[in-house]
mmCIF file with all atom_site columns, C-alpha atoms in Angstrom:
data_model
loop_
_atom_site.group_PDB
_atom_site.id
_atom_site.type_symbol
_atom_site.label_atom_id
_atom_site.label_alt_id
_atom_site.label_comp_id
_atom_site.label_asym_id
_atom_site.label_entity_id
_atom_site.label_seq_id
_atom_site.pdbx_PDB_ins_code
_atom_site.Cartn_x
_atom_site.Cartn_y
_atom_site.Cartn_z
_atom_site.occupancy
_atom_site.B_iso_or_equiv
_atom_site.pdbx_formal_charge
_atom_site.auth_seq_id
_atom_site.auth_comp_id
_atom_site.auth_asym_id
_atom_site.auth_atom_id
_atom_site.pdbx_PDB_model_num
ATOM 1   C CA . UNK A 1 1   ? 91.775  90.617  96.981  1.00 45.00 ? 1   UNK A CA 1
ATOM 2   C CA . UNK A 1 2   ? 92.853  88.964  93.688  1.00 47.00 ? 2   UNK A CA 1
ATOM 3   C CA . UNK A 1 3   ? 88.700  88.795  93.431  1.00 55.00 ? 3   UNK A CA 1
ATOM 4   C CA . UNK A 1 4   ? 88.432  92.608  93.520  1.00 55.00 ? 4   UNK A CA 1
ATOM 5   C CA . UNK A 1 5   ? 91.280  93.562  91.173  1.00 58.00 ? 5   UNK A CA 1
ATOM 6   C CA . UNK A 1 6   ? 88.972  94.120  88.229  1.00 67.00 ? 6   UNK A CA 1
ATOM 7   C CA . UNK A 1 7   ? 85.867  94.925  90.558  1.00 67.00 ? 7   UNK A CA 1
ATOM 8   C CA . UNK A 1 8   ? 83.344  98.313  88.923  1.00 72.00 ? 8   UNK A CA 1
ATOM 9   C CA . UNK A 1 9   ? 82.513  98.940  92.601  1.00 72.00 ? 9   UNK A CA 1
ATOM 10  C CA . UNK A 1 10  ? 85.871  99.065  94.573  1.00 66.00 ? 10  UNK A CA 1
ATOM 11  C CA . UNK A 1 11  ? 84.716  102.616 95.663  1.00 73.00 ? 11  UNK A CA 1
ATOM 12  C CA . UNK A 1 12  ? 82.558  101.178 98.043  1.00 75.00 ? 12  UNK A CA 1
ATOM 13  C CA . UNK A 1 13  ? 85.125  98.900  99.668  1.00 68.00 ? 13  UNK A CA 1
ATOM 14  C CA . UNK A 1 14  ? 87.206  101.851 99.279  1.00 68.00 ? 14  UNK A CA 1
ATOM 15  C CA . UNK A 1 15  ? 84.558  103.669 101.567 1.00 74.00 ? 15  UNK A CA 1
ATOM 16  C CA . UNK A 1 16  ? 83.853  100.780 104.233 1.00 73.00 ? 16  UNK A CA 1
ATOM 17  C CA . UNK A 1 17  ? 87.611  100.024 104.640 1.00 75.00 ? 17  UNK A CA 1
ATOM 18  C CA . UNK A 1 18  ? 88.268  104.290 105.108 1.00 80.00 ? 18  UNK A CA 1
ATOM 19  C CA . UNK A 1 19  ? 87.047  103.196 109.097 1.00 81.00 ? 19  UNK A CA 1
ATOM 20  C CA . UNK A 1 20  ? 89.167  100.494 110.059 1.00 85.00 ? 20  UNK A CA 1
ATOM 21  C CA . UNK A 1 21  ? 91.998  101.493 112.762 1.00 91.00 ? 21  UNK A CA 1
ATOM 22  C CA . UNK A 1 22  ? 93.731  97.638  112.713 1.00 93.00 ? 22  UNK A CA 1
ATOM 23  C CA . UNK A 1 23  ? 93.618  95.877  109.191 1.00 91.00 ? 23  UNK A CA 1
ATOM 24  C CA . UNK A 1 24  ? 95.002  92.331  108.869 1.00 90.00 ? 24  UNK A CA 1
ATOM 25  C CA . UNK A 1 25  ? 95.463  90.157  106.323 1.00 85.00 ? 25  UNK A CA 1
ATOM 26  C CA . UNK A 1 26  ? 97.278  86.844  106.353 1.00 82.00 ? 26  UNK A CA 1
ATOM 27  C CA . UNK A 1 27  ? 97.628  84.749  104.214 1.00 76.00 ? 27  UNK A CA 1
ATOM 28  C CA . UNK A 1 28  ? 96.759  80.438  104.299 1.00 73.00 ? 28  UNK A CA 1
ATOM 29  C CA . UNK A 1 29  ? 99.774  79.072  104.160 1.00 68.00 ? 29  UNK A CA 1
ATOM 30  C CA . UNK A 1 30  ? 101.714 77.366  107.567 1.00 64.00 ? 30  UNK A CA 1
ATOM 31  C CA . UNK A 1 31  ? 104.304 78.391  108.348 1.00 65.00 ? 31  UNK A CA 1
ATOM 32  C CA . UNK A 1 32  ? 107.252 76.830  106.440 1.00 61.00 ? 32  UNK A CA 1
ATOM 33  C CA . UNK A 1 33  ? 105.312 77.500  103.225 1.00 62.00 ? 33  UNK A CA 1
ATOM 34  C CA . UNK A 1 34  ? 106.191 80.597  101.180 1.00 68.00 ? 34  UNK A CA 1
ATOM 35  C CA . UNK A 1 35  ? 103.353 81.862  98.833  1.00 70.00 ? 35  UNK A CA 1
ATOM 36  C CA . UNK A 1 36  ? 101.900 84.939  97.254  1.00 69.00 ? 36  UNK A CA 1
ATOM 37  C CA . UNK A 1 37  ? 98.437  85.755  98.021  1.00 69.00 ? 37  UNK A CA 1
ATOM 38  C CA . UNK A 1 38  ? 97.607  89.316  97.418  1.00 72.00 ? 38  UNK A CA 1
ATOM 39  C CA . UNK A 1 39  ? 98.831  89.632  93.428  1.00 77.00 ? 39  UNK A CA 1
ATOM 40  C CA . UNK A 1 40  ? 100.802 92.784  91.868  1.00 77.00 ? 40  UNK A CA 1
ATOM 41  C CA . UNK A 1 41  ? 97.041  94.250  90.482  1.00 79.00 ? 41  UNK A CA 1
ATOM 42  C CA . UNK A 1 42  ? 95.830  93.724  94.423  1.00 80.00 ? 42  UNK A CA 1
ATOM 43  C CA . UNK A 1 43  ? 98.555  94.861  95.648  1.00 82.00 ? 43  UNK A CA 1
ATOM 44  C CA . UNK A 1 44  ? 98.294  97.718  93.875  1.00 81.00 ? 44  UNK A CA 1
ATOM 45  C CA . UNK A 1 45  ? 94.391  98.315  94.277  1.00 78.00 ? 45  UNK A CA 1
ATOM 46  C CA . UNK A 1 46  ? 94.903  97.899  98.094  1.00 82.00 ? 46  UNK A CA 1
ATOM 47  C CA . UNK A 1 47  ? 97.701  100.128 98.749  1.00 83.00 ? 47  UNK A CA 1
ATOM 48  C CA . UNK A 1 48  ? 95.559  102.951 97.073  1.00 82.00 ? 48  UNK A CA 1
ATOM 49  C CA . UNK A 1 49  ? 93.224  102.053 99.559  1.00 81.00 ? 49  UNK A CA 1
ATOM 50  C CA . UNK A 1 50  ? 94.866  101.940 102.594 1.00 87.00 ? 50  UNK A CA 1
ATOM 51  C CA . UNK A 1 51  ? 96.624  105.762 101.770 1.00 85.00 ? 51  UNK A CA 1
ATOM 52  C CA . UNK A 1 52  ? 92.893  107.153 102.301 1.00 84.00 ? 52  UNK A CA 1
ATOM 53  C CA . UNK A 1 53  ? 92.376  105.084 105.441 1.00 86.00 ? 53  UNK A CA 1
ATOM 54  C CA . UNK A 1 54  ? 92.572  107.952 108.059 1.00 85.00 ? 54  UNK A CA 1
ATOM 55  C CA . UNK A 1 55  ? 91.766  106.270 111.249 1.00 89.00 ? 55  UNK A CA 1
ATOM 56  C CA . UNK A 1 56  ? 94.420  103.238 110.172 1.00 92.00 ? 56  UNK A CA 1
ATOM 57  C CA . UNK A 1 57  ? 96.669  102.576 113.195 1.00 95.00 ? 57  UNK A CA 1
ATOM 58  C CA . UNK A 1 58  ? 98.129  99.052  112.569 1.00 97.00 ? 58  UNK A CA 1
ATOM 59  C CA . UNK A 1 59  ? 98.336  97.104  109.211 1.00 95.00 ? 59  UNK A CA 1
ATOM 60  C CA . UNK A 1 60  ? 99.973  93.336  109.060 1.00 95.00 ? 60  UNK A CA 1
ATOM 61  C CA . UNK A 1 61  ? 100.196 92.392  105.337 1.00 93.00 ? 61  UNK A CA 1
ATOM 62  C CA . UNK A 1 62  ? 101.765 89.128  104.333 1.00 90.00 ? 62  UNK A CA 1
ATOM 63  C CA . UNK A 1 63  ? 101.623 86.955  101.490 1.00 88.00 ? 63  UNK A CA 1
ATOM 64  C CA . UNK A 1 64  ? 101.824 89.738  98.634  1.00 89.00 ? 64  UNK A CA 1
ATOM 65  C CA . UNK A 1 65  ? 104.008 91.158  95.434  1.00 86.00 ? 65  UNK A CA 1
ATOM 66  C CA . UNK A 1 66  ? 104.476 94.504  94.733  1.00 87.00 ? 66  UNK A CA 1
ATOM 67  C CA . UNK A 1 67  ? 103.738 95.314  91.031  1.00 82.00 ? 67  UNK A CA 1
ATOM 68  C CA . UNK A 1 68  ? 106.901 94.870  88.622  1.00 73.00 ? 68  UNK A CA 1
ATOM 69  C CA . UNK A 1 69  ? 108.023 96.418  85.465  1.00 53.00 ? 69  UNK A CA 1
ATOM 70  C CA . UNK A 1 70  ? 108.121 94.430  82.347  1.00 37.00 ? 70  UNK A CA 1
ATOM 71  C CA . UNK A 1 71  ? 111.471 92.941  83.334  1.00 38.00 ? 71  UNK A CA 1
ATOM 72  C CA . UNK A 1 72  ? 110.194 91.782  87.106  1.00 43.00 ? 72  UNK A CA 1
ATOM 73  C CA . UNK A 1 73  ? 112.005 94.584  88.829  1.00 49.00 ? 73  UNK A CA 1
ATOM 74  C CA . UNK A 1 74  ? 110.648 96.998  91.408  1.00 50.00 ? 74  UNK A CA 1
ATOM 75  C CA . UNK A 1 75  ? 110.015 100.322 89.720  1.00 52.00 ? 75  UNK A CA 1
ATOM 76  C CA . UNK A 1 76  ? 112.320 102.890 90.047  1.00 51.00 ? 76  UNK A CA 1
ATOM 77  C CA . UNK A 1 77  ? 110.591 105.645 91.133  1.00 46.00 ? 77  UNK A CA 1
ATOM 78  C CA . UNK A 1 78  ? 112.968 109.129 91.636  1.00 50.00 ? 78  UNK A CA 1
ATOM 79  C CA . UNK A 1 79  ? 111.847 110.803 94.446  1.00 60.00 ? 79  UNK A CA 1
ATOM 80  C CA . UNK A 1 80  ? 111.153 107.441 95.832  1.00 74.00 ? 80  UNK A CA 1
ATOM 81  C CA . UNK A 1 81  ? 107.304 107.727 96.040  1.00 82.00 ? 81  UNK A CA 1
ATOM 82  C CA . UNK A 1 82  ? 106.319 106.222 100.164 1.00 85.00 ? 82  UNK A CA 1
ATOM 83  C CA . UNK A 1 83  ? 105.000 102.734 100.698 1.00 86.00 ? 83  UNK A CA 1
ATOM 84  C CA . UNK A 1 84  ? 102.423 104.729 102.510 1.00 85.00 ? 84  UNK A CA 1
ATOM 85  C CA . UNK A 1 85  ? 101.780 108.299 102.326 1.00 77.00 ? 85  UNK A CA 1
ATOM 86  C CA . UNK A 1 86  ? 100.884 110.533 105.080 1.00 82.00 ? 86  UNK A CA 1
ATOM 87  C CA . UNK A 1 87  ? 98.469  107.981 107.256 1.00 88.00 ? 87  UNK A CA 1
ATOM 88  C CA . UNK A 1 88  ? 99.244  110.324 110.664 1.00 88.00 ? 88  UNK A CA 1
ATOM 89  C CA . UNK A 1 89  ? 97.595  108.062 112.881 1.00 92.00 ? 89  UNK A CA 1
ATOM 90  C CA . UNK A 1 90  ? 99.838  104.747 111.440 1.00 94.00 ? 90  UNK A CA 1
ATOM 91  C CA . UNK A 1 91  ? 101.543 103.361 114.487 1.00 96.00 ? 91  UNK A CA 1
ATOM 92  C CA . UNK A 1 92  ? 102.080 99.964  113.086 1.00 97.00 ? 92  UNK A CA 1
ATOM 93  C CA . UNK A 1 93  ? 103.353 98.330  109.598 1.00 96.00 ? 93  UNK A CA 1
ATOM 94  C CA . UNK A 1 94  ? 104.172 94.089  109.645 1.00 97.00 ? 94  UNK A CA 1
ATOM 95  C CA . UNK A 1 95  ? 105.327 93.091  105.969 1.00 95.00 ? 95  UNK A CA 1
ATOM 96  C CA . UNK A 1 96  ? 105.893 89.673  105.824 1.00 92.00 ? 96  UNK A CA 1
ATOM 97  C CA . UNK A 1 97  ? 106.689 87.305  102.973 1.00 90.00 ? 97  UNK A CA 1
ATOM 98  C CA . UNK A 1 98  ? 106.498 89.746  100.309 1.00 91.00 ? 98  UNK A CA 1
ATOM 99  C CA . UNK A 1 99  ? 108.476 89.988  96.915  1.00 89.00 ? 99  UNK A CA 1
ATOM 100 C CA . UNK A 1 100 ? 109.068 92.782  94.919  1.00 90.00 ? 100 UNK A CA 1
ATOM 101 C CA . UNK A 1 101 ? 109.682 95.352  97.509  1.00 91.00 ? 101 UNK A CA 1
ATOM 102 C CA . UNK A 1 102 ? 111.611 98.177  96.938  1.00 90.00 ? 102 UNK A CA 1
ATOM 103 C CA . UNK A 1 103 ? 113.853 99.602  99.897  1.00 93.00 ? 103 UNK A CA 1
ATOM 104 C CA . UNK A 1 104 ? 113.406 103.403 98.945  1.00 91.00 ? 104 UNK A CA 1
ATOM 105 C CA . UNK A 1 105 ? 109.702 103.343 98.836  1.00 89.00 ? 105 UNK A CA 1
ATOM 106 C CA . UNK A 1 106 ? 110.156 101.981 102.624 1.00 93.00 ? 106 UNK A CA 1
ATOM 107 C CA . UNK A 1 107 ? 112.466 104.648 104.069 1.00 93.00 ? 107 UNK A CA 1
ATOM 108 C CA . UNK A 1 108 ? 110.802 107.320 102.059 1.00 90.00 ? 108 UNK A CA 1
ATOM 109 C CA . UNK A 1 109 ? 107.664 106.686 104.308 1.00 91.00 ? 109 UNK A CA 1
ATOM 110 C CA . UNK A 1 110 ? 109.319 106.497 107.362 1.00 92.00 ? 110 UNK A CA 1
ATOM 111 C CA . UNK A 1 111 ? 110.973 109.926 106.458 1.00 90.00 ? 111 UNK A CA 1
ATOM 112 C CA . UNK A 1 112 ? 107.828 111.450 106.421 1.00 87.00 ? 112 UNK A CA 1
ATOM 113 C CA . UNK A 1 113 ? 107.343 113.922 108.926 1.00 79.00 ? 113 UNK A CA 1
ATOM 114 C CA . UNK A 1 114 ? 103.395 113.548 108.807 1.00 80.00 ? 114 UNK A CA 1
ATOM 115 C CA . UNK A 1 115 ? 104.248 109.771 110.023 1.00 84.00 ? 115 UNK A CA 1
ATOM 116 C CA . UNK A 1 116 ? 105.308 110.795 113.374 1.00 85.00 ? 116 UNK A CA 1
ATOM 117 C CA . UNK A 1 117 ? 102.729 108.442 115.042 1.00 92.00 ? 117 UNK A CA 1
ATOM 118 C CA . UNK A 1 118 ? 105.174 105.377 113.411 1.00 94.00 ? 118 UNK A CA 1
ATOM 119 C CA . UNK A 1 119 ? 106.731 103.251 116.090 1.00 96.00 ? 119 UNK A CA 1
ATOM 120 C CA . UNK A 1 120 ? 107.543 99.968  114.763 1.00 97.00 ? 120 UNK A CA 1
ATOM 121 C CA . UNK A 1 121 ? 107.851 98.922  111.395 1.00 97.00 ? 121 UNK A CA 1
ATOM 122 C CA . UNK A 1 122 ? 108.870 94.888  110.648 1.00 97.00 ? 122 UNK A CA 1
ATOM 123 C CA . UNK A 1 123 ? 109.940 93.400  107.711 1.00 96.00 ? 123 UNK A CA 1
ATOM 124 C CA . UNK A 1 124 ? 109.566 89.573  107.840 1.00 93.00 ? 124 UNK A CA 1
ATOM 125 C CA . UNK A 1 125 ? 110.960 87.359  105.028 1.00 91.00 ? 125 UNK A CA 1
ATOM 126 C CA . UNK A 1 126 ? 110.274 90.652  102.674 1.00 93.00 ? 126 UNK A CA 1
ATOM 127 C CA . UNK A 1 127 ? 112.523 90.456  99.660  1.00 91.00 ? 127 UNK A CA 1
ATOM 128 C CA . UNK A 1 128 ? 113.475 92.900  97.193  1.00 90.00 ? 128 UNK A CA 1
ATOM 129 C CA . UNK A 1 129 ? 113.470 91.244  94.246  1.00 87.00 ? 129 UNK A CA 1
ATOM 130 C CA . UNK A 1 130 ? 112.478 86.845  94.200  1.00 84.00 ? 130 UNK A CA 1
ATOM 131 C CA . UNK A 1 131 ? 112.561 84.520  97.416  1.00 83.00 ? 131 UNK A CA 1
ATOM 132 C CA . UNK A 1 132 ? 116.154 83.746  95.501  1.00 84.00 ? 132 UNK A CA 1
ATOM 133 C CA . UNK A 1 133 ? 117.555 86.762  96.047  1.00 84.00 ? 133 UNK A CA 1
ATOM 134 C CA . UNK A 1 134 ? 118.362 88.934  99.411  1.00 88.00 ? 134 UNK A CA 1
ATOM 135 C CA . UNK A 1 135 ? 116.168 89.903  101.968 1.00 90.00 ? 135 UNK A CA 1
ATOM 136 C CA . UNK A 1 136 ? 115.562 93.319  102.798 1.00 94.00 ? 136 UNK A CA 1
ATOM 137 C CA . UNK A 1 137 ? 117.951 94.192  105.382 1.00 94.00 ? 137 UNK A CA 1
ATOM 138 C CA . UNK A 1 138 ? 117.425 97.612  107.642 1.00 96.00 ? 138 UNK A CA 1
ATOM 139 C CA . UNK A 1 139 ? 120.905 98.537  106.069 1.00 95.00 ? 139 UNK A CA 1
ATOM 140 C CA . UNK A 1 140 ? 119.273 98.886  102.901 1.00 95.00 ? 140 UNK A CA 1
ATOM 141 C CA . UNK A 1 141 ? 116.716 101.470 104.001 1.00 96.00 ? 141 UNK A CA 1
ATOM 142 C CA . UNK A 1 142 ? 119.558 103.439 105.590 1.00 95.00 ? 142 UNK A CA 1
ATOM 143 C CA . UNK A 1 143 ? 121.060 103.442 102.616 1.00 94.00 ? 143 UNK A CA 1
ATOM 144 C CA . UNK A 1 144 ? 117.744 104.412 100.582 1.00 93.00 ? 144 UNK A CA 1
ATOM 145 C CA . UNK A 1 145 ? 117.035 107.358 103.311 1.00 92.00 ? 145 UNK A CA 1
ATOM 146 C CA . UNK A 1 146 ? 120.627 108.665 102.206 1.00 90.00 ? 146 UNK A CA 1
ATOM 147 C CA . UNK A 1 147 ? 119.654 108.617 98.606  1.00 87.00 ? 147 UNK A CA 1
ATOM 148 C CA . UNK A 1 148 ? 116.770 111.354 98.397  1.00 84.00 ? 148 UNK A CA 1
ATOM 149 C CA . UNK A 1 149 ? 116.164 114.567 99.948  1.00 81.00 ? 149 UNK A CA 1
ATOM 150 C CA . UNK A 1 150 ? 113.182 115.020 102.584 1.00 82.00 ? 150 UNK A CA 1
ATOM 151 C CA . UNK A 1 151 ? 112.785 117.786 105.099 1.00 83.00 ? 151 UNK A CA 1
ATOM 152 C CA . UNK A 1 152 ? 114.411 115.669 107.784 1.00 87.00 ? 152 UNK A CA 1
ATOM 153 C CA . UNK A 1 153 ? 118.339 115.358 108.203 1.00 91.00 ? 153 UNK A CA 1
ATOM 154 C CA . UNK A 1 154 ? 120.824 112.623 107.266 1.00 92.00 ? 154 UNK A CA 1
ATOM 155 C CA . UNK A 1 155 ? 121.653 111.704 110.617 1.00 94.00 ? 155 UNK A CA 1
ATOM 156 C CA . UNK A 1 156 ? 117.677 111.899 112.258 1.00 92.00 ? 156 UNK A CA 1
ATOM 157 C CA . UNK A 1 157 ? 116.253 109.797 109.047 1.00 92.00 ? 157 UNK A CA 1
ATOM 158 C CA . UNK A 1 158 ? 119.253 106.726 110.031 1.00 95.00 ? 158 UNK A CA 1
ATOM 159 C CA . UNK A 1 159 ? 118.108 107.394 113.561 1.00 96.00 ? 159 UNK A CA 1
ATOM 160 C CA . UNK A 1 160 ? 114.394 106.702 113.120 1.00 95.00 ? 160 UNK A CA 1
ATOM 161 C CA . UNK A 1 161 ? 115.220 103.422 111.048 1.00 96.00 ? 161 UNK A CA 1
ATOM 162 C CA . UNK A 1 162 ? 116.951 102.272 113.305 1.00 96.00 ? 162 UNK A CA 1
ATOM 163 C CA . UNK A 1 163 ? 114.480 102.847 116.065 1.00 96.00 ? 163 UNK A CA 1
ATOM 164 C CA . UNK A 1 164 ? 111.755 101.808 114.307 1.00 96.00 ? 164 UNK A CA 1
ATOM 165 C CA . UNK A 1 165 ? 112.740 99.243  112.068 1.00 97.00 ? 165 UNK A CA 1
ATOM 166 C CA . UNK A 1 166 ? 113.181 95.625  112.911 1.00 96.00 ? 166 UNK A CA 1
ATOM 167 C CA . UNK A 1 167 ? 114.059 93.137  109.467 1.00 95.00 ? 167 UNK A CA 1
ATOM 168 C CA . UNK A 1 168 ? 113.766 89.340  110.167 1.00 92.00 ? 168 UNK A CA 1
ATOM 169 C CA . UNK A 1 169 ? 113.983 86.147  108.531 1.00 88.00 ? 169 UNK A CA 1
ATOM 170 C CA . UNK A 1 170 ? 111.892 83.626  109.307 1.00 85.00 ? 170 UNK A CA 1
ATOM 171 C CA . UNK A 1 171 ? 111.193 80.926  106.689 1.00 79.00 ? 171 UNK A CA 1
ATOM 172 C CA . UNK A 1 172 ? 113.665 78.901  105.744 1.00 74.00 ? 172 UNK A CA 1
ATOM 173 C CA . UNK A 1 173 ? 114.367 77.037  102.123 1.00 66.00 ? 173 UNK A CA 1
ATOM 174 C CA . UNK A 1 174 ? 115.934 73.619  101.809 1.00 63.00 ? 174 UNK A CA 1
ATOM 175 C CA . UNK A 1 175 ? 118.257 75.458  98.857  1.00 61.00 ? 175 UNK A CA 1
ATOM 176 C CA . UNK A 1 176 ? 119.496 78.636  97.430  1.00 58.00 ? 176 UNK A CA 1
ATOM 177 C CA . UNK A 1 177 ? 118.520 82.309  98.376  1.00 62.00 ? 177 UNK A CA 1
ATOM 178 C CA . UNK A 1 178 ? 119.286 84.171  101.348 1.00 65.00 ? 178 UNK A CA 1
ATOM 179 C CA . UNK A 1 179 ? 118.911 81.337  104.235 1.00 63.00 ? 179 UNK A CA 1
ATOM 180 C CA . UNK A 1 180 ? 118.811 81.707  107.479 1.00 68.00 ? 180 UNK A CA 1
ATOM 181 C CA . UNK A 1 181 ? 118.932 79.563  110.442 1.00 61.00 ? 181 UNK A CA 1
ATOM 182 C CA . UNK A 1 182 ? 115.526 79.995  112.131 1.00 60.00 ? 182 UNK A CA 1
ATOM 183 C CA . UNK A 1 183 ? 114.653 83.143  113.122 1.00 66.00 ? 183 UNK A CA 1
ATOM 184 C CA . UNK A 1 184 ? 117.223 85.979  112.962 1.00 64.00 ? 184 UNK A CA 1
ATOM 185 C CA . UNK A 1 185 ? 117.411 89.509  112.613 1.00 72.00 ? 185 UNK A CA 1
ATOM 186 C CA . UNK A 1 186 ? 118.587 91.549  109.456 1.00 69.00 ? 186 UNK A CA 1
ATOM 187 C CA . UNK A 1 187 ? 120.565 94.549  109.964 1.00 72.00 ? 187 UNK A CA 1
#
């Protein structure tokens, strides 16, 4: 993707990508090895893509950052703008080793009514800041969905994370950060 970020033509992988309905994209490492693939300009690039992807029913992403601001911090974006806007046929979302992830961009998608289709979204080793701070917990999008208005109520938006919503952490580091003993769920 890294390839593309700069690319003239991205409007025609724009178009050829508008008729996948699973997208996938892993990234080389094995599995005790933490690395970004997918850039902050990717990133970026490919999550404009994906929000025109009508027929898109599952999406695993891992190995990616989330564009910054100048001081490395997610932007702060007020209404949270969604992850992913209004994909009604999105059943599906796996995150996994990502950095740079903000929580309210999350839960503001999932608080979309148009996203009804949404049954399971995981977060796996996905981190709101470095790999040495926290993971995202499913807490913290309960919190976020409390933080901004949306058509649906208080109580329904905390209902549907926690239906939906499944936070893990899987790799472990020999030092520092948020460890965890194999793998365990996040709440």
């Amino acid at each position: 993707m890294h390839s593309h970020s700069r690319n003239p033509y991205l409007r025609d992988i724009f178009a050829a990508l508008r008729l996948a309905k699973i997208f996938e994209w892993k990234g080389p490492d094995p599995k005790h090895h933490f690395s970004i693939a997918i850039v902050p300009t990717a990133t970026h690039h490919l999550f404009k893509a994906i929000g025109t992807w009508t027929a898109i029913e599952h999406i695993t992403l891992t190995n990616l950052s989330f564009p910054p601001d100048y001081l490395g911090i997610p932007i702060p974006i007020s209404p949270p703008k969604p992850l992913l806007s209004r994909l009604p046929s999105l059943r599906t979302l796996y995150l996994g080793q990502a950095t740079l992830v903000n929580p309210e961009t999350i839960a503001a998608m999932i608080c979309l009514s148009e996203q009804e289709s949404l049954e399971s979204v995981r977060l796996v080793d996905v981190y709101r800041e470095s790999i040495w701070g926290p993971r995202i917990r499913r807490s913290d999008l309960e919190r976020a969905a409390l933080s901004f208005q949306t058509d649906m109520p208080p109580d329904t938006r905390i209902q549907r994370i926690r239906r939906i919503v499944k936070c893990e952490g899987l790799t472990e580091r020999i030092m520092g950060g948020d460890r965890v003993e194999g793998p365990a769920s996040l709440d």
